[in-house]
mmCIF file of C-alpha atoms in Angstrom:
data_model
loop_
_atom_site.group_PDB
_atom_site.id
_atom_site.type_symbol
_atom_site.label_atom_id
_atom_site.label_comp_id
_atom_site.label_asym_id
_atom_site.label_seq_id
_atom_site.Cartn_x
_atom_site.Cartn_y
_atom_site.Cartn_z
ATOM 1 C CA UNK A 1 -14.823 -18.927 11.756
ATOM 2 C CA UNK A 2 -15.779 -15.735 9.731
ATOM 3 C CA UNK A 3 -14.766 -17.104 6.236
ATOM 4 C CA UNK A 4 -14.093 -13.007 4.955
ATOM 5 C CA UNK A 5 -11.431 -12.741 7.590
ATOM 6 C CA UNK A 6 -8.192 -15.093 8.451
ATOM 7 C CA UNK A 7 -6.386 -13.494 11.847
ATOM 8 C CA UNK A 8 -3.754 -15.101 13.571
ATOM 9 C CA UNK A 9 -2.169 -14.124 16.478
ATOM 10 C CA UNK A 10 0.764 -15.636 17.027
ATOM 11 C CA UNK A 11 3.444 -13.538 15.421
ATOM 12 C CA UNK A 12 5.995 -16.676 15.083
ATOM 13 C CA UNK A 13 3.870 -19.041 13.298
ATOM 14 C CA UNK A 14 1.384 -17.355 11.008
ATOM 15 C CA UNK A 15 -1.021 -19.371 8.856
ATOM 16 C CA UNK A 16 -0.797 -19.855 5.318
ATOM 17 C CA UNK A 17 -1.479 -16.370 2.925
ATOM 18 C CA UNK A 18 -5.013 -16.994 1.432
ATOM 19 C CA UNK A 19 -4.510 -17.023 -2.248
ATOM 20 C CA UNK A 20 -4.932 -13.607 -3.885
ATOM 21 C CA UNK A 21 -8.480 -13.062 -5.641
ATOM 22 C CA UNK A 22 -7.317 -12.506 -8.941
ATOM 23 C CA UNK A 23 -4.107 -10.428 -10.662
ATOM 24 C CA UNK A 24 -3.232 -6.860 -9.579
ATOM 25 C CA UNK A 25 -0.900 -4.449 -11.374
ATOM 26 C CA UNK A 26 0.244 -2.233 -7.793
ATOM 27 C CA UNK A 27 0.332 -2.856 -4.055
ATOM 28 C CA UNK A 28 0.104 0.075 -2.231
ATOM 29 C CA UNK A 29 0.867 0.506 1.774
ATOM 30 C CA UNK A 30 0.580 2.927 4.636
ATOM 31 C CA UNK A 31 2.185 3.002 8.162
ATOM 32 C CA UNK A 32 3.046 4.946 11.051
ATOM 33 C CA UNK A 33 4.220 4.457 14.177
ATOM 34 C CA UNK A 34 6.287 1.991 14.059
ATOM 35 C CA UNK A 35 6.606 1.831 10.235
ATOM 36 C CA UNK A 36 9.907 1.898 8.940
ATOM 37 C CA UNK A 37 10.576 -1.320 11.139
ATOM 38 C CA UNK A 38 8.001 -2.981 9.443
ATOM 39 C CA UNK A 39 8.711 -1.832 6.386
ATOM 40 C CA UNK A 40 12.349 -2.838 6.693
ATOM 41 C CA UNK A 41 10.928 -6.365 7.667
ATOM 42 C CA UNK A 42 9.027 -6.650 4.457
ATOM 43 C CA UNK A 43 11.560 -5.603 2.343
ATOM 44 C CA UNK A 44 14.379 -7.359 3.777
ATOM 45 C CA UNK A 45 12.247 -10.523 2.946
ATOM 46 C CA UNK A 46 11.064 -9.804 -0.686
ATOM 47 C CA UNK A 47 13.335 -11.170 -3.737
ATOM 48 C CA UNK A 48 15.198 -8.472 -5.817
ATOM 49 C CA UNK A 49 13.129 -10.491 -8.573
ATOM 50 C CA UNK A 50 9.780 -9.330 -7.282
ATOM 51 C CA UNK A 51 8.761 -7.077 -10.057
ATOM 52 C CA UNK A 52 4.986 -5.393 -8.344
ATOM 53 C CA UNK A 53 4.955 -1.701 -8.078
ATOM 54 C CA UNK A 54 4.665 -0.701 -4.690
ATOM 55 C CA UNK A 55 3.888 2.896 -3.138
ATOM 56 C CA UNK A 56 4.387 4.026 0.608
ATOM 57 C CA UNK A 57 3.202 6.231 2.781
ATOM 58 C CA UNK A 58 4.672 6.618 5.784
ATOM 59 C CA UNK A 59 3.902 9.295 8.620
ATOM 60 C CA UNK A 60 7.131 11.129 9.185
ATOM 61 C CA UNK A 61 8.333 14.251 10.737
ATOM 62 C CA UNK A 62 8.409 16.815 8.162
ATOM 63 C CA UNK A 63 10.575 19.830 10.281
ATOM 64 C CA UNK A 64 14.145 17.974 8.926
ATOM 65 C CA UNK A 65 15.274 16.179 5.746
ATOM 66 C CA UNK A 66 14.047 12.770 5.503
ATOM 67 C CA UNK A 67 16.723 9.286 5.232
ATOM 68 C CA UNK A 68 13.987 7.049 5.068
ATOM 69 C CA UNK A 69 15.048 5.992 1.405
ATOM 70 C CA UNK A 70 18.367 5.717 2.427
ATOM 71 C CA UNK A 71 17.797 3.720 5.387
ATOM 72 C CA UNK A 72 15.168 1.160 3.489
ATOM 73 C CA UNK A 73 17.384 0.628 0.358
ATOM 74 C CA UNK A 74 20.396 -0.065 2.248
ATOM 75 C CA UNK A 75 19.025 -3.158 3.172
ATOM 76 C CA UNK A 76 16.477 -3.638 0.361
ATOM 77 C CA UNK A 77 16.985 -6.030 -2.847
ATOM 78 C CA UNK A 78 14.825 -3.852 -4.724
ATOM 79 C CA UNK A 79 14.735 -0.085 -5.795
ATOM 80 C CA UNK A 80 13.371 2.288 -2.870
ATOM 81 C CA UNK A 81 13.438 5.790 -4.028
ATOM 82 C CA UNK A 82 11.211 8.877 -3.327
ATOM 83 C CA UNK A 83 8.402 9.993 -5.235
ATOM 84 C CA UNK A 84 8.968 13.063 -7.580
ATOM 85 C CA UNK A 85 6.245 14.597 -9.730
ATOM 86 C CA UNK A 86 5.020 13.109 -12.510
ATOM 87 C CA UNK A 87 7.668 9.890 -12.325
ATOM 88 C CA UNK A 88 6.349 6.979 -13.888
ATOM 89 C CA UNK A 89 5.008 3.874 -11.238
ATOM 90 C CA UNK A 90 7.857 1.285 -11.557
ATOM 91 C CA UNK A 91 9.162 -1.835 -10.467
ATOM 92 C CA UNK A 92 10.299 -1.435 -6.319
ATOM 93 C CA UNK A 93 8.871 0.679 -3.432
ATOM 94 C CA UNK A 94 8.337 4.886 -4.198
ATOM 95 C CA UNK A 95 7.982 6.616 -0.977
ATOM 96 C CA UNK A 96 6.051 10.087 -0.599
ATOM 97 C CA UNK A 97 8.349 12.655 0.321
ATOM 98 C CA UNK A 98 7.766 14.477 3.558
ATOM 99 C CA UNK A 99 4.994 16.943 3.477
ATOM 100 C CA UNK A 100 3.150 16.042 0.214
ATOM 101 C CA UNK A 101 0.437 14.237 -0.661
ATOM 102 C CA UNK A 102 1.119 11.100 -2.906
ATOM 103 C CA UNK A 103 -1.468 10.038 -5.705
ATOM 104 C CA UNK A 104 -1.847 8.031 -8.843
ATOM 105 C CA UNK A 105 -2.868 9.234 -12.322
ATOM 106 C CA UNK A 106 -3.535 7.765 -14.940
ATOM 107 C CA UNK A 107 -2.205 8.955 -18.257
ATOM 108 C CA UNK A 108 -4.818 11.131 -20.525
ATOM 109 C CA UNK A 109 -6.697 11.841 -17.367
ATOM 110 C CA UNK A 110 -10.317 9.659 -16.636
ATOM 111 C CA UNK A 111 -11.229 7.222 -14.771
ATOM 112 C CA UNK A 112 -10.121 3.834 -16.265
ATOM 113 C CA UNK A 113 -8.409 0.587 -15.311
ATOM 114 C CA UNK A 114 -5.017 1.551 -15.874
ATOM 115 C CA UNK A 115 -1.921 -0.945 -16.438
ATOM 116 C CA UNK A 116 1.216 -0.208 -14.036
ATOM 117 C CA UNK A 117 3.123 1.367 -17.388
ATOM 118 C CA UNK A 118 0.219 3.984 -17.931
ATOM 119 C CA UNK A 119 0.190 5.185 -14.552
ATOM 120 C CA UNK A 120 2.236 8.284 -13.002
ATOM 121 C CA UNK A 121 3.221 9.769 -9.679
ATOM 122 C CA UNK A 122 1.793 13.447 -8.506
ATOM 123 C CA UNK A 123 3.208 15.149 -5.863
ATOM 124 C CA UNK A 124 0.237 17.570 -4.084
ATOM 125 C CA UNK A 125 0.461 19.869 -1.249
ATOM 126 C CA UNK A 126 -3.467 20.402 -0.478
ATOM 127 C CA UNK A 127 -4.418 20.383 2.979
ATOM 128 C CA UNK A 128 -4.099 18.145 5.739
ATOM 129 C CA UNK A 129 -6.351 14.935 5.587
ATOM 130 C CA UNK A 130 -6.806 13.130 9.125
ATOM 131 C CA UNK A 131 -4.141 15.298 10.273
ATOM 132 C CA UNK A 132 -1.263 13.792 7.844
ATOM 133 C CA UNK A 133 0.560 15.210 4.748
ATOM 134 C CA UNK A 134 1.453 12.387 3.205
ATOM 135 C CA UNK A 135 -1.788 10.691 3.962
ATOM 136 C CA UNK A 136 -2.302 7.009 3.595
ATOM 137 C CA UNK A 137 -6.079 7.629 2.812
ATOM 138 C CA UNK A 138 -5.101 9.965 -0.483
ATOM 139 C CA UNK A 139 -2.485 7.598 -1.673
ATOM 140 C CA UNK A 140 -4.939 4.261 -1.597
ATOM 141 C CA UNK A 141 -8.466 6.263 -2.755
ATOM 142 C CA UNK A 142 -5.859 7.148 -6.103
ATOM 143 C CA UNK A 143 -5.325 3.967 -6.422
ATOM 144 C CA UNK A 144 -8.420 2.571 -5.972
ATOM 145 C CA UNK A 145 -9.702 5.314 -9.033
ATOM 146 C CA UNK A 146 -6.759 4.155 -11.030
ATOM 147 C CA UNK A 147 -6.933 0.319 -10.637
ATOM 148 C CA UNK A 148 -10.286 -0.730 -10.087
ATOM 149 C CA UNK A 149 -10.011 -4.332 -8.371
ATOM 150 C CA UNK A 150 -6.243 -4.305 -9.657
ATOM 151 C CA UNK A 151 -4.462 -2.956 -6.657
ATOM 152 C CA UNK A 152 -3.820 -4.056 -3.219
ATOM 153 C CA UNK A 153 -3.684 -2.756 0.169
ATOM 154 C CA UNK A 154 -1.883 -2.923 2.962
ATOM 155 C CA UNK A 155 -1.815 -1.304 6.327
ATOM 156 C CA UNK A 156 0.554 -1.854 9.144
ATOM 157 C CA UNK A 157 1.047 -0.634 12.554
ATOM 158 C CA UNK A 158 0.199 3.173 12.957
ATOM 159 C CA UNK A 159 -0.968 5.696 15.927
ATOM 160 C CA UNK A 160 -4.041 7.156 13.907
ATOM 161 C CA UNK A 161 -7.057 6.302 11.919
ATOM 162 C CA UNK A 162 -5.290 6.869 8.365
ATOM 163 C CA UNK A 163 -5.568 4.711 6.211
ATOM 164 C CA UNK A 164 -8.954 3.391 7.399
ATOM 165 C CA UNK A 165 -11.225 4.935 4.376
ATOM 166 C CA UNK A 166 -8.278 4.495 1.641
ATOM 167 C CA UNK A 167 -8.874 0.424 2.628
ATOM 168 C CA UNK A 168 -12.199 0.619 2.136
ATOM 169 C CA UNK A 169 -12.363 2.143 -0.897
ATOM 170 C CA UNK A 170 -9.695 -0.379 -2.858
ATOM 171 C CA UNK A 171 -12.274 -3.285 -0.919
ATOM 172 C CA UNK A 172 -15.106 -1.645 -2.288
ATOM 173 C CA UNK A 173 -13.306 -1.895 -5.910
ATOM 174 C CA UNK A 174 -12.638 -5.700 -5.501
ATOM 175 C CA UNK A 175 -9.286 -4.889 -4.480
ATOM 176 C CA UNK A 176 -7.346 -7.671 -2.358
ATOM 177 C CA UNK A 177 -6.670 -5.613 1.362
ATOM 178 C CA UNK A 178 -4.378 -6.777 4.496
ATOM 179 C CA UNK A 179 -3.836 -5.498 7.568
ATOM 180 C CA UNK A 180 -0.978 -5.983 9.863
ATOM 181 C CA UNK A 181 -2.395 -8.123 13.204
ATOM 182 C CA UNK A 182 -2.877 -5.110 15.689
ATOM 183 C CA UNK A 183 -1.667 -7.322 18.464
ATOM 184 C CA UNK A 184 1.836 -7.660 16.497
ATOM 185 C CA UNK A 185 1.663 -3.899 15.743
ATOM 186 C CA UNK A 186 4.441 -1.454 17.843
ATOM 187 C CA UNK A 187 0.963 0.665 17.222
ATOM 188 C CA UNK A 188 -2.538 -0.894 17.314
ATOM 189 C CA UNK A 189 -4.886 1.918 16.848
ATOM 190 C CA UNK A 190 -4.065 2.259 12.730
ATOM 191 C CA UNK A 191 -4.543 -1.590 12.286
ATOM 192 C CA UNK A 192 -7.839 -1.388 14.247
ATOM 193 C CA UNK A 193 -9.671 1.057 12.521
ATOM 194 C CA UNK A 194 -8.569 -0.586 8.902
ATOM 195 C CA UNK A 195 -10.210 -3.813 10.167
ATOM 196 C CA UNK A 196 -13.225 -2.323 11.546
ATOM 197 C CA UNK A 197 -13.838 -0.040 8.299
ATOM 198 C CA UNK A 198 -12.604 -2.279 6.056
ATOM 199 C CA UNK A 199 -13.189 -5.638 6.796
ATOM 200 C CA UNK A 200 -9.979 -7.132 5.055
ATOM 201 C CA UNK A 201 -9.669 -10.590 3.260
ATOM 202 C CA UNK A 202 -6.054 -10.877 5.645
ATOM 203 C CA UNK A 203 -5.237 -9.510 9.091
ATOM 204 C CA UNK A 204 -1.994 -11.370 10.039
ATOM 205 C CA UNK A 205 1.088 -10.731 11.687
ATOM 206 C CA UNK A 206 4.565 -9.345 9.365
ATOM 207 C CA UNK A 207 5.718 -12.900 8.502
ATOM 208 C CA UNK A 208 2.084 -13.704 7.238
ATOM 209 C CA UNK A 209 2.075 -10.037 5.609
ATOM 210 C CA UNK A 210 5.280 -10.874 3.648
ATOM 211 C CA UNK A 211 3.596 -14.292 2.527
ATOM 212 C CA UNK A 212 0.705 -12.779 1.123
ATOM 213 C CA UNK A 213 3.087 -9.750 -0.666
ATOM 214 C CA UNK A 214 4.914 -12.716 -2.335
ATOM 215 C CA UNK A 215 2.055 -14.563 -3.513
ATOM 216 C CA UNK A 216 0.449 -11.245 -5.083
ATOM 217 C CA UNK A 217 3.685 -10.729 -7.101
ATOM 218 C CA UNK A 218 3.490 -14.512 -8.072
ATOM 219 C CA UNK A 219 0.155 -14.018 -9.403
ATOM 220 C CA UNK A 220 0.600 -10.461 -10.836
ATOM 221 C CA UNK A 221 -1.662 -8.853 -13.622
ATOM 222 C CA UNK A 222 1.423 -9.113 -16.177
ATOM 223 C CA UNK A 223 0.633 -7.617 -19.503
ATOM 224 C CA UNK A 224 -3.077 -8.631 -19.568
ATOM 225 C CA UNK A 225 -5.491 -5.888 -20.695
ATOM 226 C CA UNK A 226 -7.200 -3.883 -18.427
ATOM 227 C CA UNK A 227 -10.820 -3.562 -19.156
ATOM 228 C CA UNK A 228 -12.714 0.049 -19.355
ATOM 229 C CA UNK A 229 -13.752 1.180 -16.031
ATOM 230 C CA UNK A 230 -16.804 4.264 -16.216
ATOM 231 C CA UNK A 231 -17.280 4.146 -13.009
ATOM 232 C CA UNK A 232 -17.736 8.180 -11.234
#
């Protein structure tokens, strides 16, 4: 058995979450087709005590006002609201809005190992990346500049290769990465591409996803100091 990979297939019975690598301060997930389901599934399941910052993309249509909020938090125990400029990164899920790129900054500008509290939302619309605005692969390369090794990633089921380089970059930061098991996915071609770029420490199906969500806010960074990060 490849020890830098756990995969199970059987969506009913997945094996236990490895434990997470150390604390993080954010999680941080992308999805498309078939996206709001799983999202819905995940945060149907998580406590309204879990306290992690999260941050969504999710491909939408953008030619009509979006209800995705509305239709996650009316069955979520935590906040779901949509990303607006230069909001601070709190407690539940933020969504990107339809059309606009979604990013984390750091207050003061620089690249440093931010804490959750020091970090804001910004709203871009710049072109296109992988043919997405929001793209998953914007949203998770922020992150990785913003948390080092202190953020996590997640990708679920999706019709493109978003999200593919974003993984790779938190994983190449020390960042704990997942990936929804493409044979559970409504879409297999997103999940694919995040395992073959990024070589995740999880590829499960939802139940184990949800598992390994859990045990990241169990062992969250907290108010311990983040250290300086010069990396360019």
């Amino acid at each position: 058995m490849n020890n830098e990979r756990m995969v199970n297939h059987a969506p009913s019975t997945p094996g236990p979450a490895p434990p997470p690598p150390g604390p993080v301060d954010a999680i941080v997930l992308g999805a498309s087709a078939g996206g709001v389901d799983a999202l819905l599934a995940i945060l149907c399941a998580l406590p309204s005590s879990f306290m992690l910052p999260m941050a969504a993309v999710v491909h939408i249509p953008c030619d009509k006002p979006s209800l995705l909020v509305e239709v996650l938090g009316a069955r979520a125990r935590i906040v779901v609201r949509e990303a607006c400029d230069k909001d601070r990164l709190l407690p539940g899920l933020v969504i990107a809005p339809p059309d606009y790129h979604l990013l984390l900054d750091v207050d003061g500008g620089g690249l440093h190992l931010a804490r959750a509290q020091d970090v804001h939302l910004a709203l871009s619309n710049d072109a296109l990346v992988n043919y997405s605005r929001p793209s998953i692969d914007v949203l998770f390369q922020s992150a990785a500049e913003v948390f080092g090794s202190r953020v996590a990633g997640i990708v679920l089921t999706g019709a493109n290769d978003d999200g593919a380089r974003g993984l790779s970059a938190i994983k190449e930061r020390g960042g704990p990465c997942a990936v929804q098991s493409p044979d559970e996915a409504s879409a297999r071609r997103m999940p694919e591409a995040a395992v073959a770029s990024a070589q995740p420490q999880f590829v499960a199906p939802l139940n184990g996803i949800i598992q390994w969500i859990i045990a990241l806010d169990a062992h969250r960074a907290g108010d311990t100091e983040a250290t300086a990060f010069h990396g360019r």
